[in-house]
Coordinates of C-alpha atoms in Angstrom, one line a residue:
X1 CA 167.6 181.7 -17.7
X2 CA 166.7 182.8 -14.2
X3 CA 164.0 180.9 -12.4
X4 CA 163.5 183.5 -9.6
X5 CA 164.1 187.1 -8.9
X6 CA 165.0 188.9 -5.7
X7 CA 164.4 192.6 -5.8
X8 CA 165.0 195.2 -3.1
X9 CA 166.3 198.5 -2.0
X10 CA 169.2 199.2 0.4
X11 CA 168.3 200.3 3.9
X12 CA 170.4 202.8 6.0
X13 CA 172.4 199.9 7.4
X14 CA 173.2 198.6 3.9
X15 CA 170.8 195.6 4.1
X16 CA 168.6 194.7 1.1
X17 CA 164.9 194.9 1.8
X18 CA 162.6 193.4 -0.8
X19 CA 160.8 190.3 -2.1
X20 CA 161.4 187.0 -3.9
X21 CA 159.2 186.6 -7.1
X22 CA 159.0 184.4 -10.2
X23 CA 161.1 185.4 -13.2
X24 CA 158.0 186.5 -15.0
X25 CA 157.8 189.5 -12.6
X26 CA 160.7 191.2 -14.5
X27 CA 158.3 193.1 -16.8
X28 CA 156.6 194.6 -13.7
X29 CA 159.9 195.6 -12.3
X30 CA 160.9 197.4 -15.5
X31 CA 157.5 199.1 -15.6
X32 CA 158.0 200.5 -12.1
X33 CA 155.0 199.0 -10.4
X34 CA 156.9 197.2 -7.6
X35 CA 156.3 198.7 -4.1
X36 CA 157.5 198.5 -0.6
X37 CA 156.7 200.7 2.5
X38 CA 159.0 203.7 2.7
X39 CA 159.7 202.7 6.3
X40 CA 161.6 199.5 5.4
X41 CA 164.6 201.7 4.5
X42 CA 164.5 203.0 8.1
X43 CA 164.7 200.0 10.3
X44 CA 167.3 199.0 12.9
X45 CA 169.8 196.1 12.8
X46 CA 167.1 193.8 14.1
X47 CA 164.9 194.7 11.1
X48 CA 162.4 196.4 13.4
X49 CA 160.6 199.8 12.9
X50 CA 162.0 202.9 14.5
X51 CA 159.9 204.1 17.4
X52 CA 158.0 207.3 16.6
X53 CA 159.2 207.3 13.1
X54 CA 157.1 209.7 10.9
X55 CA 157.3 207.0 8.2
X56 CA 155.3 204.4 10.1
X57 CA 152.0 205.1 11.9
X58 CA 152.0 208.9 11.7
X59 CA 151.8 208.7 7.9
X60 CA 149.9 205.4 7.6
X61 CA 153.1 203.5 6.7
X62 CA 152.8 204.5 3.0
X63 CA 154.3 202.6 0.1
X64 CA 157.0 203.9 -2.1
X65 CA 157.6 202.9 -5.7
X66 CA 160.7 201.0 -6.6
X67 CA 162.6 201.6 -9.8
X68 CA 165.5 199.5 -11.0
X69 CA 169.1 200.7 -11.1
X70 CA 170.4 201.3 -14.6
X71 CA 173.0 198.6 -13.9
X72 CA 170.3 196.0 -14.6
X73 CA 169.9 192.6 -12.8
X74 CA 172.8 190.9 -11.0
X75 CA 173.6 187.3 -11.0
X76 CA 173.5 185.4 -7.7
X77 CA 176.4 182.9 -7.9
X78 CA 175.9 181.6 -4.4
X79 CA 172.3 180.4 -5.1
X80 CA 172.0 176.9 -6.5
X81 CA 169.1 177.6 -8.9
X82 CA 169.5 180.3 -11.6
X83 CA 168.4 183.6 -9.9
X84 CA 168.8 187.3 -10.3
X85 CA 169.0 190.3 -8.0
X86 CA 167.4 193.6 -9.0
X87 CA 168.8 196.5 -7.1
X88 CA 166.1 199.1 -6.8
X89 CA 165.8 202.7 -5.7
X90 CA 163.0 204.1 -3.7
X91 CA 160.7 206.8 -5.0
X92 CA 157.5 208.5 -3.8
X93 CA 154.2 207.9 -5.4
X94 CA 154.7 211.3 -7.2
X95 CA 157.7 209.9 -8.9
X96 CA 160.2 212.0 -6.9
X97 CA 163.1 210.2 -5.3
X98 CA 162.7 209.3 -1.7
X99 CA 165.2 211.4 0.2
X100 CA 165.6 208.8 2.9
X101 CA 167.1 206.3 0.4
X102 CA 170.9 205.8 0.6
X103 CA 171.3 205.6 -3.2
X104 CA 169.5 208.9 -3.5
X105 CA 171.9 210.4 -1.0
X106 CA 174.8 209.6 -3.3
X107 CA 172.8 210.7 -6.3
X108 CA 172.2 214.1 -4.9
X109 CA 175.9 214.7 -4.4
X110 CA 176.8 213.5 -7.9
X111 CA 174.2 215.9 -9.3
X112 CA 176.2 218.7 -7.8
X113 CA 179.3 217.5 -9.6
X114 CA 177.4 217.0 -12.8
X115 CA 176.2 220.7 -12.6
X116 CA 179.9 221.7 -12.9
X117 CA 180.5 219.4 -15.8
X118 CA 182.4 217.0 -13.6
X119 CA 182.1 213.2 -13.1
X120 CA 183.7 211.1 -10.3
X121 CA 185.6 207.9 -10.6
X122 CA 185.9 205.8 -7.4
X123 CA 187.1 202.5 -6.2
X124 CA 186.8 200.7 -2.9
X125 CA 189.2 198.4 -1.0
X126 CA 187.1 195.6 0.6
X127 CA 188.6 194.2 3.8
X128 CA 186.8 191.2 5.4
X129 CA 187.4 188.3 7.6
X130 CA 186.8 184.6 6.9
X131 CA 185.4 183.1 10.1
X132 CA 184.3 179.9 11.7
X133 CA 181.0 180.4 13.6
X134 CA 179.7 176.8 13.7
X135 CA 179.5 176.7 17.5
X136 CA 177.8 180.0 17.8
X137 CA 180.9 182.0 18.6
X138 CA 183.5 183.5 16.2
X139 CA 186.8 181.8 15.7
X140 CA 189.5 182.0 13.0
X141 CA 188.7 179.8 10.0
X142 CA 189.9 176.2 9.4
X143 CA 192.6 176.2 6.7
X144 CA 191.4 174.0 3.7
X145 CA 195.1 173.3 3.1
X146 CA 196.0 171.8 6.5
X147 CA 192.6 171.1 8.1
X148 CA 193.8 173.1 11.1
X149 CA 192.7 176.4 12.5
X150 CA 194.5 179.5 11.2
X151 CA 196.6 180.7 14.2
X152 CA 198.4 183.8 12.9
X153 CA 198.2 186.7 10.5
X154 CA 200.3 186.4 7.4
X155 CA 200.5 189.8 5.8
X156 CA 200.8 189.7 2.0
X157 CA 201.5 186.0 2.1
X158 CA 200.7 184.1 -1.1
X159 CA 200.6 180.9 1.0
X160 CA 197.9 182.5 3.1
X161 CA 195.8 183.2 -0.1
X162 CA 196.5 179.8 -1.6
X163 CA 195.2 178.0 1.4
X164 CA 191.8 179.5 0.5
X165 CA 192.2 179.2 -3.2
X166 CA 189.0 177.4 -4.0
X167 CA 187.1 180.2 -2.2
X168 CA 189.0 183.0 -4.0
X169 CA 188.6 181.3 -7.4
X170 CA 184.8 181.2 -6.9
X171 CA 184.9 184.8 -5.6
X172 CA 186.6 186.1 -8.8
X173 CA 184.3 184.0 -11.0
X174 CA 181.3 185.5 -9.1
X175 CA 182.7 189.0 -9.5
X176 CA 182.8 188.3 -13.3
X177 CA 179.2 187.1 -13.3
X178 CA 178.0 190.1 -11.3
X179 CA 180.0 192.7 -13.2
X180 CA 182.1 193.6 -10.1
X181 CA 185.6 194.8 -11.2
X182 CA 187.8 192.7 -8.9
X183 CA 191.5 193.3 -9.0
X184 CA 194.2 192.4 -6.4
X185 CA 193.5 190.2 -3.4
X186 CA 195.9 190.1 -0.5
X187 CA 196.3 188.4 2.8
X188 CA 195.8 191.1 5.4
X189 CA 197.2 191.9 8.9
X190 CA 194.5 190.0 10.9
X191 CA 194.0 186.3 11.4
X192 CA 191.8 185.1 8.6
X193 CA 191.6 188.6 7.2
X194 CA 191.8 189.5 3.5
X195 CA 191.4 192.4 1.2
X196 CA 190.2 192.6 -2.4
X197 CA 190.6 195.8 -4.3
X198 CA 188.0 197.0 -6.9
X199 CA 189.1 199.0 -9.9
X200 CA 187.8 202.5 -10.6
X201 CA 184.3 203.0 -12.0
X202 CA 181.8 205.8 -12.2
X203 CA 181.1 206.7 -8.6
X204 CA 177.5 205.4 -8.4
X205 CA 178.4 202.1 -10.0
X206 CA 181.4 201.8 -7.7
X207 CA 179.2 202.0 -4.6
X208 CA 176.9 199.4 -6.1
X209 CA 179.9 197.1 -6.8
X210 CA 181.1 197.5 -3.2
X211 CA 177.6 196.7 -1.9
X212 CA 177.2 193.7 -4.3
X213 CA 180.7 192.4 -3.3
X214 CA 179.6 192.1 0.3
X215 CA 176.6 190.0 -0.7
X216 CA 178.8 187.8 -2.9
X217 CA 181.5 187.2 -0.3
X218 CA 179.0 186.3 2.4
X219 CA 177.0 184.0 0.1
X220 CA 180.1 182.2 -1.2
X221 CA 181.7 181.8 2.2
X222 CA 178.7 179.9 3.4
X223 CA 179.0 177.5 0.4
X224 CA 182.6 176.9 1.6
X225 CA 181.5 176.2 5.2
X226 CA 182.7 179.6 6.5
X227 CA 181.3 183.0 7.3
X228 CA 182.6 186.2 5.7
X229 CA 182.2 189.4 7.7
X230 CA 182.9 193.0 7.1
X231 CA 182.3 194.1 10.7
X232 CA 184.8 196.6 11.9
X233 CA 186.3 194.5 14.7
X234 CA 185.5 190.8 14.9
X235 CA 188.2 190.1 17.6
X236 CA 189.1 192.5 20.4
X237 CA 192.9 191.8 20.1
X238 CA 193.3 191.7 16.4
X239 CA 193.2 194.0 13.4
X240 CA 189.8 195.4 12.3
X241 CA 188.3 195.8 8.8
X242 CA 188.4 199.1 6.9
X243 CA 186.6 200.3 3.9
X244 CA 189.0 202.7 2.1
X245 CA 187.8 204.6 -1.0
X246 CA 189.9 206.2 -3.7
X247 CA 188.4 208.9 -5.9
X248 CA 189.3 211.4 -8.7
X249 CA 187.3 213.9 -10.6
X250 CA 187.2 214.3 -14.3
X251 CA 186.1 217.3 -16.4
X252 CA 184.0 217.3 -19.5
X253 CA 187.1 216.4 -21.6
X254 CA 188.1 213.5 -19.4
X255 CA 190.9 215.4 -17.7
X256 CA 191.7 214.9 -14.0
X257 CA 190.8 218.2 -12.3
X258 CA 193.4 217.4 -9.6
X259 CA 196.3 217.1 -12.0
X260 CA 198.7 220.0 -12.6
X261 CA 201.6 217.8 -13.7
X262 CA 203.2 217.7 -10.2
X263 CA 203.3 214.9 -7.7
X264 CA 201.5 217.2 -5.2
X265 CA 198.4 218.0 -7.3
X266 CA 196.8 221.4 -7.5
X267 CA 194.8 223.8 -5.4
X268 CA 191.5 221.9 -6.2
X269 CA 193.0 218.8 -4.8
X270 CA 194.1 220.6 -1.6
X271 CA 190.6 222.2 -1.3
X272 CA 189.0 218.8 -1.6
X273 CA 191.3 217.5 1.1
X274 CA 190.4 220.5 3.3
X275 CA 186.7 219.8 2.8
X276 CA 187.1 216.1 3.8
X277 CA 189.0 217.1 6.9
X278 CA 186.4 219.7 7.9
X279 CA 183.6 217.2 7.7
X280 CA 185.4 214.3 9.3
X281 CA 184.4 214.7 12.9
X282 CA 180.7 215.2 12.2
X283 CA 180.6 212.4 9.6
X284 CA 182.0 209.7 11.9
X285 CA 178.5 208.2 12.3
X286 CA 178.6 207.3 8.5
X287 CA 182.1 205.9 8.8
X288 CA 181.6 204.1 12.1
X289 CA 177.8 203.4 12.3
X290 CA 177.6 200.6 14.9
X291 CA 178.6 199.8 18.4
X292 CA 181.3 197.4 17.2
X293 CA 182.7 200.2 14.9
X294 CA 184.3 202.1 17.8
X295 CA 186.5 199.1 18.9
X296 CA 188.5 199.6 15.7
X297 CA 189.2 203.3 16.4
X298 CA 192.2 203.0 18.7
X299 CA 195.7 204.5 18.1
X300 CA 198.3 202.4 16.4
X301 CA 195.8 199.9 15.0
X302 CA 195.9 200.9 11.3
X303 CA 192.7 202.9 11.8
X304 CA 192.9 206.7 11.7
X305 CA 191.7 208.4 14.9
X306 CA 192.8 212.0 14.0
X307 CA 191.9 214.4 11.2
X308 CA 195.1 214.6 9.2
X309 CA 196.3 214.3 5.6
X310 CA 199.6 213.4 3.9
X311 CA 201.3 212.2 0.8
X312 CA 202.1 208.5 0.7
X313 CA 201.4 208.0 4.4
X314 CA 199.1 205.3 5.6
X315 CA 198.8 206.6 9.2
X316 CA 196.9 209.7 8.0
X317 CA 193.1 209.8 7.6
X318 CA 193.4 211.3 4.1
X319 CA 196.2 210.0 1.8
X320 CA 197.4 211.2 -1.6
X321 CA 198.9 208.1 -3.3
X322 CA 201.9 208.4 -5.6
X323 CA 201.5 207.9 -9.3
X324 CA 201.2 209.7 -12.6
X325 CA 199.4 213.0 -12.7
X326 CA 196.5 211.8 -14.8
X327 CA 195.7 209.3 -12.0
X328 CA 196.0 211.9 -9.2
X329 CA 193.5 210.9 -6.5
X330 CA 192.5 211.1 -2.9
X331 CA 192.3 208.0 -0.6
X332 CA 189.8 208.4 2.3
X333 CA 190.9 205.8 5.0
X334 CA 188.6 206.4 8.0
X335 CA 185.6 204.1 7.4
X336 CA 185.2 200.7 8.8
X337 CA 184.2 197.7 6.7
X338 CA 180.7 198.0 8.2
X339 CA 179.9 201.3 6.5
X340 CA 177.1 201.5 4.0
X341 CA 179.0 202.2 0.7
X342 CA 176.3 204.6 -0.6
X343 CA 176.3 206.8 2.5
X344 CA 180.1 206.5 2.8
X345 CA 180.8 207.7 -0.7
X346 CA 178.1 210.4 -0.4
X347 CA 179.8 211.8 2.7
X348 CA 183.3 211.7 1.2
X349 CA 182.4 213.3 -2.1
X350 CA 180.0 215.8 -0.6
X351 CA 182.7 217.0 1.8
X352 CA 185.3 217.2 -1.0
X353 CA 183.0 219.3 -3.2
X354 CA 182.1 221.6 -0.3
X355 CA 185.9 222.2 0.1
X356 CA 186.4 222.8 -3.6
X357 CA 183.4 225.2 -3.9
X358 CA 184.7 227.2 -0.9
X359 CA 188.3 227.2 -2.0
X360 CA 189.2 225.8 1.4
X361 CA 192.9 225.6 2.4
X362 CA 194.0 222.5 4.4
X363 CA 196.7 222.5 7.1
X364 CA 200.2 221.4 6.1
X365 CA 200.4 217.7 5.3
X366 CA 201.9 215.6 8.0
X367 CA 205.0 213.4 7.8
X368 CA 205.9 210.6 10.1
X369 CA 203.6 208.6 12.4
X370 CA 200.3 210.4 12.8
X371 CA 199.6 208.5 16.0
X372 CA 202.5 210.2 17.7
X373 CA 201.5 213.7 16.8
X374 CA 199.2 216.3 18.4
X375 CA 196.4 216.4 15.8
X376 CA 192.6 217.0 16.0
X377 CA 190.9 213.9 17.4
X378 CA 187.9 212.2 15.8
X379 CA 184.9 211.1 17.9
X380 CA 185.6 207.6 19.2
X381 CA 182.3 206.8 20.9
X382 CA 179.0 206.1 19.3
X383 CA 176.8 208.5 21.3
X384 CA 179.0 211.5 20.6
X385 CA 179.1 210.6 16.9
X386 CA 175.3 210.5 16.7
X387 CA 175.0 213.9 18.3
X388 CA 177.7 215.4 16.0
X389 CA 176.0 214.0 12.9
X390 CA 172.6 215.3 13.9
X391 CA 173.8 218.8 14.7
X392 CA 176.5 219.5 12.1
X393 CA 176.2 222.2 9.5
X394 CA 178.8 220.3 7.4
X395 CA 176.5 217.3 7.4
X396 CA 173.5 219.4 6.5
X397 CA 175.3 220.7 3.4
X398 CA 175.7 217.1 2.2
X399 CA 172.6 215.2 3.3
X400 CA 168.9 215.9 3.0
X401 CA 167.1 216.6 6.3
X402 CA 165.0 213.5 5.8
X403 CA 168.0 211.3 5.7
X404 CA 169.7 212.9 8.7
X405 CA 166.5 212.5 10.7
X406 CA 166.0 208.8 9.7
X407 CA 169.6 207.9 10.2
X408 CA 169.9 209.5 13.7
X409 CA 166.6 208.0 14.8
X410 CA 167.9 204.6 13.7
X411 CA 171.2 204.9 15.5
X412 CA 169.7 206.3 18.7
X413 CA 167.3 203.3 18.8
X414 CA 170.2 200.9 18.2
X415 CA 172.3 202.6 20.9
X416 CA 169.5 202.0 23.4
X417 CA 169.1 198.4 22.4
X418 CA 172.9 197.7 22.5
X419 CA 173.5 199.1 25.9
X420 CA 174.3 196.3 28.3
X421 CA 174.7 193.7 25.6
X422 CA 177.6 191.3 25.9
X423 CA 180.3 191.8 23.3
X424 CA 179.8 188.3 21.9
X425 CA 176.2 189.0 21.3
X426 CA 177.0 192.3 19.6
X427 CA 179.6 190.6 17.4
X428 CA 177.1 187.9 16.3
X429 CA 174.5 190.6 15.6
X430 CA 177.0 192.3 13.2
X431 CA 178.3 189.0 11.7
X432 CA 176.1 189.1 8.5
X433 CA 174.1 192.3 9.0
X434 CA 176.8 194.9 8.3

């Protein structure tokens, strides 16, 4: 039986904003009487209001109404006393969804799929680093097995995983408690870097699971005297964290709309790919939302920097994995681990649907190393990405004007505040805020 409840909504940077209340407050949450200012979903990484935001003084900093996700309360395995987390969605006083809410952004896109009789299945791959930040700087973690600092990457090493077995055992147990469909964990290409894949779920629930996994990993790492971080690039000279997502689309009878019995998939699949490619440049602010994000986007570093697609090729931005036709899917490989899963999935699925509705045709799939080919480049600096997102007709087809305005205002303020900051300070800022 829970003693306390945390309830909150997700802001544009993926942080939970809310309150801690006694367990008796649950009835009020279910009744939809919980409130928070609309402006709390539009704050910067420091948790401060956005200058000149229409949500603050110009409108009297009005409250919105919070309503719980259908998922229900989540356990908090990293909290010593029995506690629950209620993930909420922001609405206006009229009852209409607040269009500046990240969950609403995804919901709007999924409503377009539902209007066609389609539903989306999605799954995220969660890359993160375990770190030692005891002295106020970031270092590789201390191995519980040896008591010595981890000095090298150990790709797909079982020994690398076993060294942190107590943490991963707690992590899997925590996923069970929270209803997060954890599957395979691997030791990744960076020092102290790991990945845990989640299995496919309904798209909205998949985004919630990815978001909840971040909270769980961070909380449990602290209990094991470490930090867990999903920032895009903890160390300048080492591999960064990605946030890849796989998705497929099912019709009313549960059939995969991309499946034509071949390994290549059908025209709908190719049109979805074309839509994703068309929206990639203008959507980079979603996939790389922070100053640190752009350190990951360098050629040859396992992060796509060009708009390309391919079958079974991990150097491409969009990959079509091999497998049986009924599981035909698209893997979108561009985003960093610091992306907000709700906005990330909304951008990907919205772009794919735009392509399918238009019957778009992609270029020929590439073969070989994408980094060595002359392909359309993606924005690799923050300021250009902000401008592209703000001005793009492709983005305007996916996101509501309110969200576009709030997100660009947030990022312009963060850009100003980050200018001139030392890298170490930026990294510490991102450690547990992204």
